[in-house]
XYZ file of C-alpha atoms in Angstrom:
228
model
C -49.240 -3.987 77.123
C -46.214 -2.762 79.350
C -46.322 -4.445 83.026
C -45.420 -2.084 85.608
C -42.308 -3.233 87.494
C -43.296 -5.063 90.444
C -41.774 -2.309 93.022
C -44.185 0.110 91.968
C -48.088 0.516 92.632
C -50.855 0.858 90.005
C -52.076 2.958 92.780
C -49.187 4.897 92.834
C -48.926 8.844 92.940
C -45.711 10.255 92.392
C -44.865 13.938 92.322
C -43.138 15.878 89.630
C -42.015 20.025 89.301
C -43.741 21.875 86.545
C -42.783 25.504 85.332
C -45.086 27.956 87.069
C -47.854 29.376 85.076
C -46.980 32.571 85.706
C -49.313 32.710 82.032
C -50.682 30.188 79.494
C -47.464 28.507 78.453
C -48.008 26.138 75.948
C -44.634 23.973 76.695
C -46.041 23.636 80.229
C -49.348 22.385 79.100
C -47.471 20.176 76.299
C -45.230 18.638 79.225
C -48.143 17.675 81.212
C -50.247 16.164 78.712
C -47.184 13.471 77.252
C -46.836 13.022 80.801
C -50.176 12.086 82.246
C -50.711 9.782 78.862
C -47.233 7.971 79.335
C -48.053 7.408 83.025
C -51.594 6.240 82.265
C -50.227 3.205 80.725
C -47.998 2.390 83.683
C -50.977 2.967 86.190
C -49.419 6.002 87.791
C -51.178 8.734 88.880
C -49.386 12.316 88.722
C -49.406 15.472 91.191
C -47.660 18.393 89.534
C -46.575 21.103 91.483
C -46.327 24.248 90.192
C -43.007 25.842 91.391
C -40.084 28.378 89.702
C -36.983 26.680 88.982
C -35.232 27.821 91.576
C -37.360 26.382 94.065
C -37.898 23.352 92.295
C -33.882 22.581 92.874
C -34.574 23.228 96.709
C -37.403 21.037 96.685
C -35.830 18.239 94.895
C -32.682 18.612 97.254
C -34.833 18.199 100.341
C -36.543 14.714 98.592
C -40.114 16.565 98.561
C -39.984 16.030 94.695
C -39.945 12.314 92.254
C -39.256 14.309 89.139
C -38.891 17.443 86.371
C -41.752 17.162 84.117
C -39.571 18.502 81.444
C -35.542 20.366 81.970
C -34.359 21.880 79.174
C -30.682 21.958 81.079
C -28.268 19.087 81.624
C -26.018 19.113 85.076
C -27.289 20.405 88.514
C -29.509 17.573 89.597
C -27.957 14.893 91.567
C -29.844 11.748 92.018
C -31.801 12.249 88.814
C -32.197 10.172 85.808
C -32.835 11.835 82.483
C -35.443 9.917 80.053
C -33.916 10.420 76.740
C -36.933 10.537 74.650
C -37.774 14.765 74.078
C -41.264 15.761 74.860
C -40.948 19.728 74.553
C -39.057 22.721 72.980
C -38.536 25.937 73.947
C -36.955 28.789 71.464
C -35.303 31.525 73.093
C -35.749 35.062 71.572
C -35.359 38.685 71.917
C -38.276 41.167 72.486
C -37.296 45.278 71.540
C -38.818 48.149 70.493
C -36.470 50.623 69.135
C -33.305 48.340 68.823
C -32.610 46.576 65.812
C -29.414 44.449 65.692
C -28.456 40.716 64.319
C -28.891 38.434 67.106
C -25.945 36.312 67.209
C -25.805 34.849 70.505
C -26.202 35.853 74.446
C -22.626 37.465 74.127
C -24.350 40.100 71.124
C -26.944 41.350 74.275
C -24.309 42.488 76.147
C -24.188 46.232 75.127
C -28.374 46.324 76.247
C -30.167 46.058 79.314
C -31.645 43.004 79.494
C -34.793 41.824 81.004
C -35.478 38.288 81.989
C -38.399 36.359 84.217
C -36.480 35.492 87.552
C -36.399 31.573 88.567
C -35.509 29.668 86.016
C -32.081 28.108 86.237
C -31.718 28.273 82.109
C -31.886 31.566 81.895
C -29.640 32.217 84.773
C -26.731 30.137 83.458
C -27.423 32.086 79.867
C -26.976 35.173 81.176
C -25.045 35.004 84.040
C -22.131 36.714 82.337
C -24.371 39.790 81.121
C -22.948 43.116 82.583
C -26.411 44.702 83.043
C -29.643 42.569 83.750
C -33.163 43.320 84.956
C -35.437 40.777 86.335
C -39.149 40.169 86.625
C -41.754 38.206 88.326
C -43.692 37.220 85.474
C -43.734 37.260 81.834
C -46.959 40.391 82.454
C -44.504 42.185 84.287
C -41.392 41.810 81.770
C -42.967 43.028 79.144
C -44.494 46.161 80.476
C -40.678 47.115 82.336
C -39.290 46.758 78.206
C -42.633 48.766 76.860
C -42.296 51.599 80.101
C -38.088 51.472 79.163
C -37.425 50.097 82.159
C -34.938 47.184 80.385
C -33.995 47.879 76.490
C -34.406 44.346 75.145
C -35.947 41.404 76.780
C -35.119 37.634 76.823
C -37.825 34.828 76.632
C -39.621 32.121 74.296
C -40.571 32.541 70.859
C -44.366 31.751 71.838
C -44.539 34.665 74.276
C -45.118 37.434 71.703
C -49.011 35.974 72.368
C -49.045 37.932 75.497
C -47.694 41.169 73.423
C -50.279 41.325 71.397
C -53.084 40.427 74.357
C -51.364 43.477 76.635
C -51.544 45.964 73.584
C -47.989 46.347 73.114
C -47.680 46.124 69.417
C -44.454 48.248 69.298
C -42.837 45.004 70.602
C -41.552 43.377 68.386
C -39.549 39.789 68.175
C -35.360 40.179 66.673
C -34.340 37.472 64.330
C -32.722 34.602 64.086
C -33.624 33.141 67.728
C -31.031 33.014 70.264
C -31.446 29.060 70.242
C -33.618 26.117 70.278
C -33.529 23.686 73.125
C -35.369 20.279 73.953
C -36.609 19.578 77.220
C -36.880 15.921 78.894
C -38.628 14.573 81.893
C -36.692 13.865 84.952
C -37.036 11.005 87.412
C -35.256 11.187 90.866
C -32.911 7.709 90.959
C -35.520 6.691 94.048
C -37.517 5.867 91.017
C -35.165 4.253 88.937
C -37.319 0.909 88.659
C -40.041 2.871 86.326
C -37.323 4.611 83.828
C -36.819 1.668 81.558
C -40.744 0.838 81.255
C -41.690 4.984 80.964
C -38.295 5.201 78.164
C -40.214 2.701 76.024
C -44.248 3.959 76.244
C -42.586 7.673 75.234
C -40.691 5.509 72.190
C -43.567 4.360 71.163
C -45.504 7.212 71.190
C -42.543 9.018 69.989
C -43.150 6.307 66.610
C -46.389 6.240 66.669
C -46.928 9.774 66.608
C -48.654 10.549 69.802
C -46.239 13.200 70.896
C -46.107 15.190 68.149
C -50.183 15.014 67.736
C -50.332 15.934 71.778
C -48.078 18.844 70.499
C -49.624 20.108 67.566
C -53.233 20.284 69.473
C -51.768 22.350 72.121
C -50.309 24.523 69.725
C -53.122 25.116 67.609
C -55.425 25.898 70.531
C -52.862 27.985 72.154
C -52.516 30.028 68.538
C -55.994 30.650 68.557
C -56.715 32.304 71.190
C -52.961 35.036 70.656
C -54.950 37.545 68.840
């Protein structure tokens, strides 16, 4: 049994920045689960906020937040303390209809019009040196600007193409190989730096014992069920 450091609380309730669920995104679900089990056997109680990246940076600036529940980039957080044990991955991918090209990299979009959900700091820095770019609100709302030929190709996670098929757009369809595959890890702000080193071990463990992957898996499986 782990004893929670003595400047903490069992009745504790810290505050952490989740991904918006703009839609069922299994990464986001995935994030909160490891979380809520890791912090159950510190005695911690968790309030996620749901909030676009953007905002989440402003919020964290301002002190209104304790942590990331899972950041897939490094840099651009002062204060923060990254806990080194992965609990999610995202795979980036492009969406199309009538292009076909090798995917080799953001720099290989650059001749298309690309469409991308607005708010999330990844994406920005990915395609910040893209010549022409379209954004959307939501992931609904990206996919019907690439299927109305609003954008030409369209930037998000592998996982997505479960909203393709729900929407009716089967003329979508996903370019090979992915544009990358990225872990994300929680965040604490460095106000909590007294938890990190008990919270780094319980996600070990359950790293070892299998807990995280299981946590995954289930998601996955009940998020794959319900694409068609």
């Amino acid at each position: 049994m782990l004893q929670l450091p003595a400047t903490s609380s069992a009745a504790e309730e810290i505050r952490f920045a989740i991904s918006i669920p703009d839609v069922n995104r299994p990464s986001t679900t995935i994030a909160q689960k490891i979380l809520q089990y890791a912090y159950a056997r510190l005695g911690i109680k968790l309030d996620f906020i749901a909030t676009p990246g953007v905002r989440a940076q402003a919020m964290w600036s301002s002190g209104q937040l304790d942590g990331i529940a899972a950041r897939v980039i490094d840099g651009g957080l002062p204060d923060s303390i990254k806990i080194s044990v992965p609990i999610v991955l995202e795979e980036s991918v492009v969406y199309a209809i009538d292009k076909k090209f090798v995917v080799n990299g953001y720099d290989s979009l650059n001749p298309y019009l690309i469409g991308y959900i607005s708010g999330f700091p990844y994406l920005e820095e990915r395609l910040k040196n893209a010549p022409r770019k379209e954004h959307a609100p939501n992931l609904e709302s990206l996919f019907r600007k690439l299927e109305a030929g609003r954008t030409e190709i369209a930037v998000e996670s592998r996982f997505s193409s479960c909203l393709t098929h729900k929407l009716g757009f089967h003329n979508i369809t996903m370019l090979e190989p992915s544009l990358e595959k990225v872990y994300g890890y929680h965040v604490l702000h460095i106000k909590h730096k007294q938890i990190a080193p008990a919270l780094e071990l319980v996600l070990k463990n359950m790293e070892k014992d299998g807990v995280i992957k299981n946590i995954q898996d289930e998601i996955m499986r009940d998020y794959m069920a319900q694409c068609s």
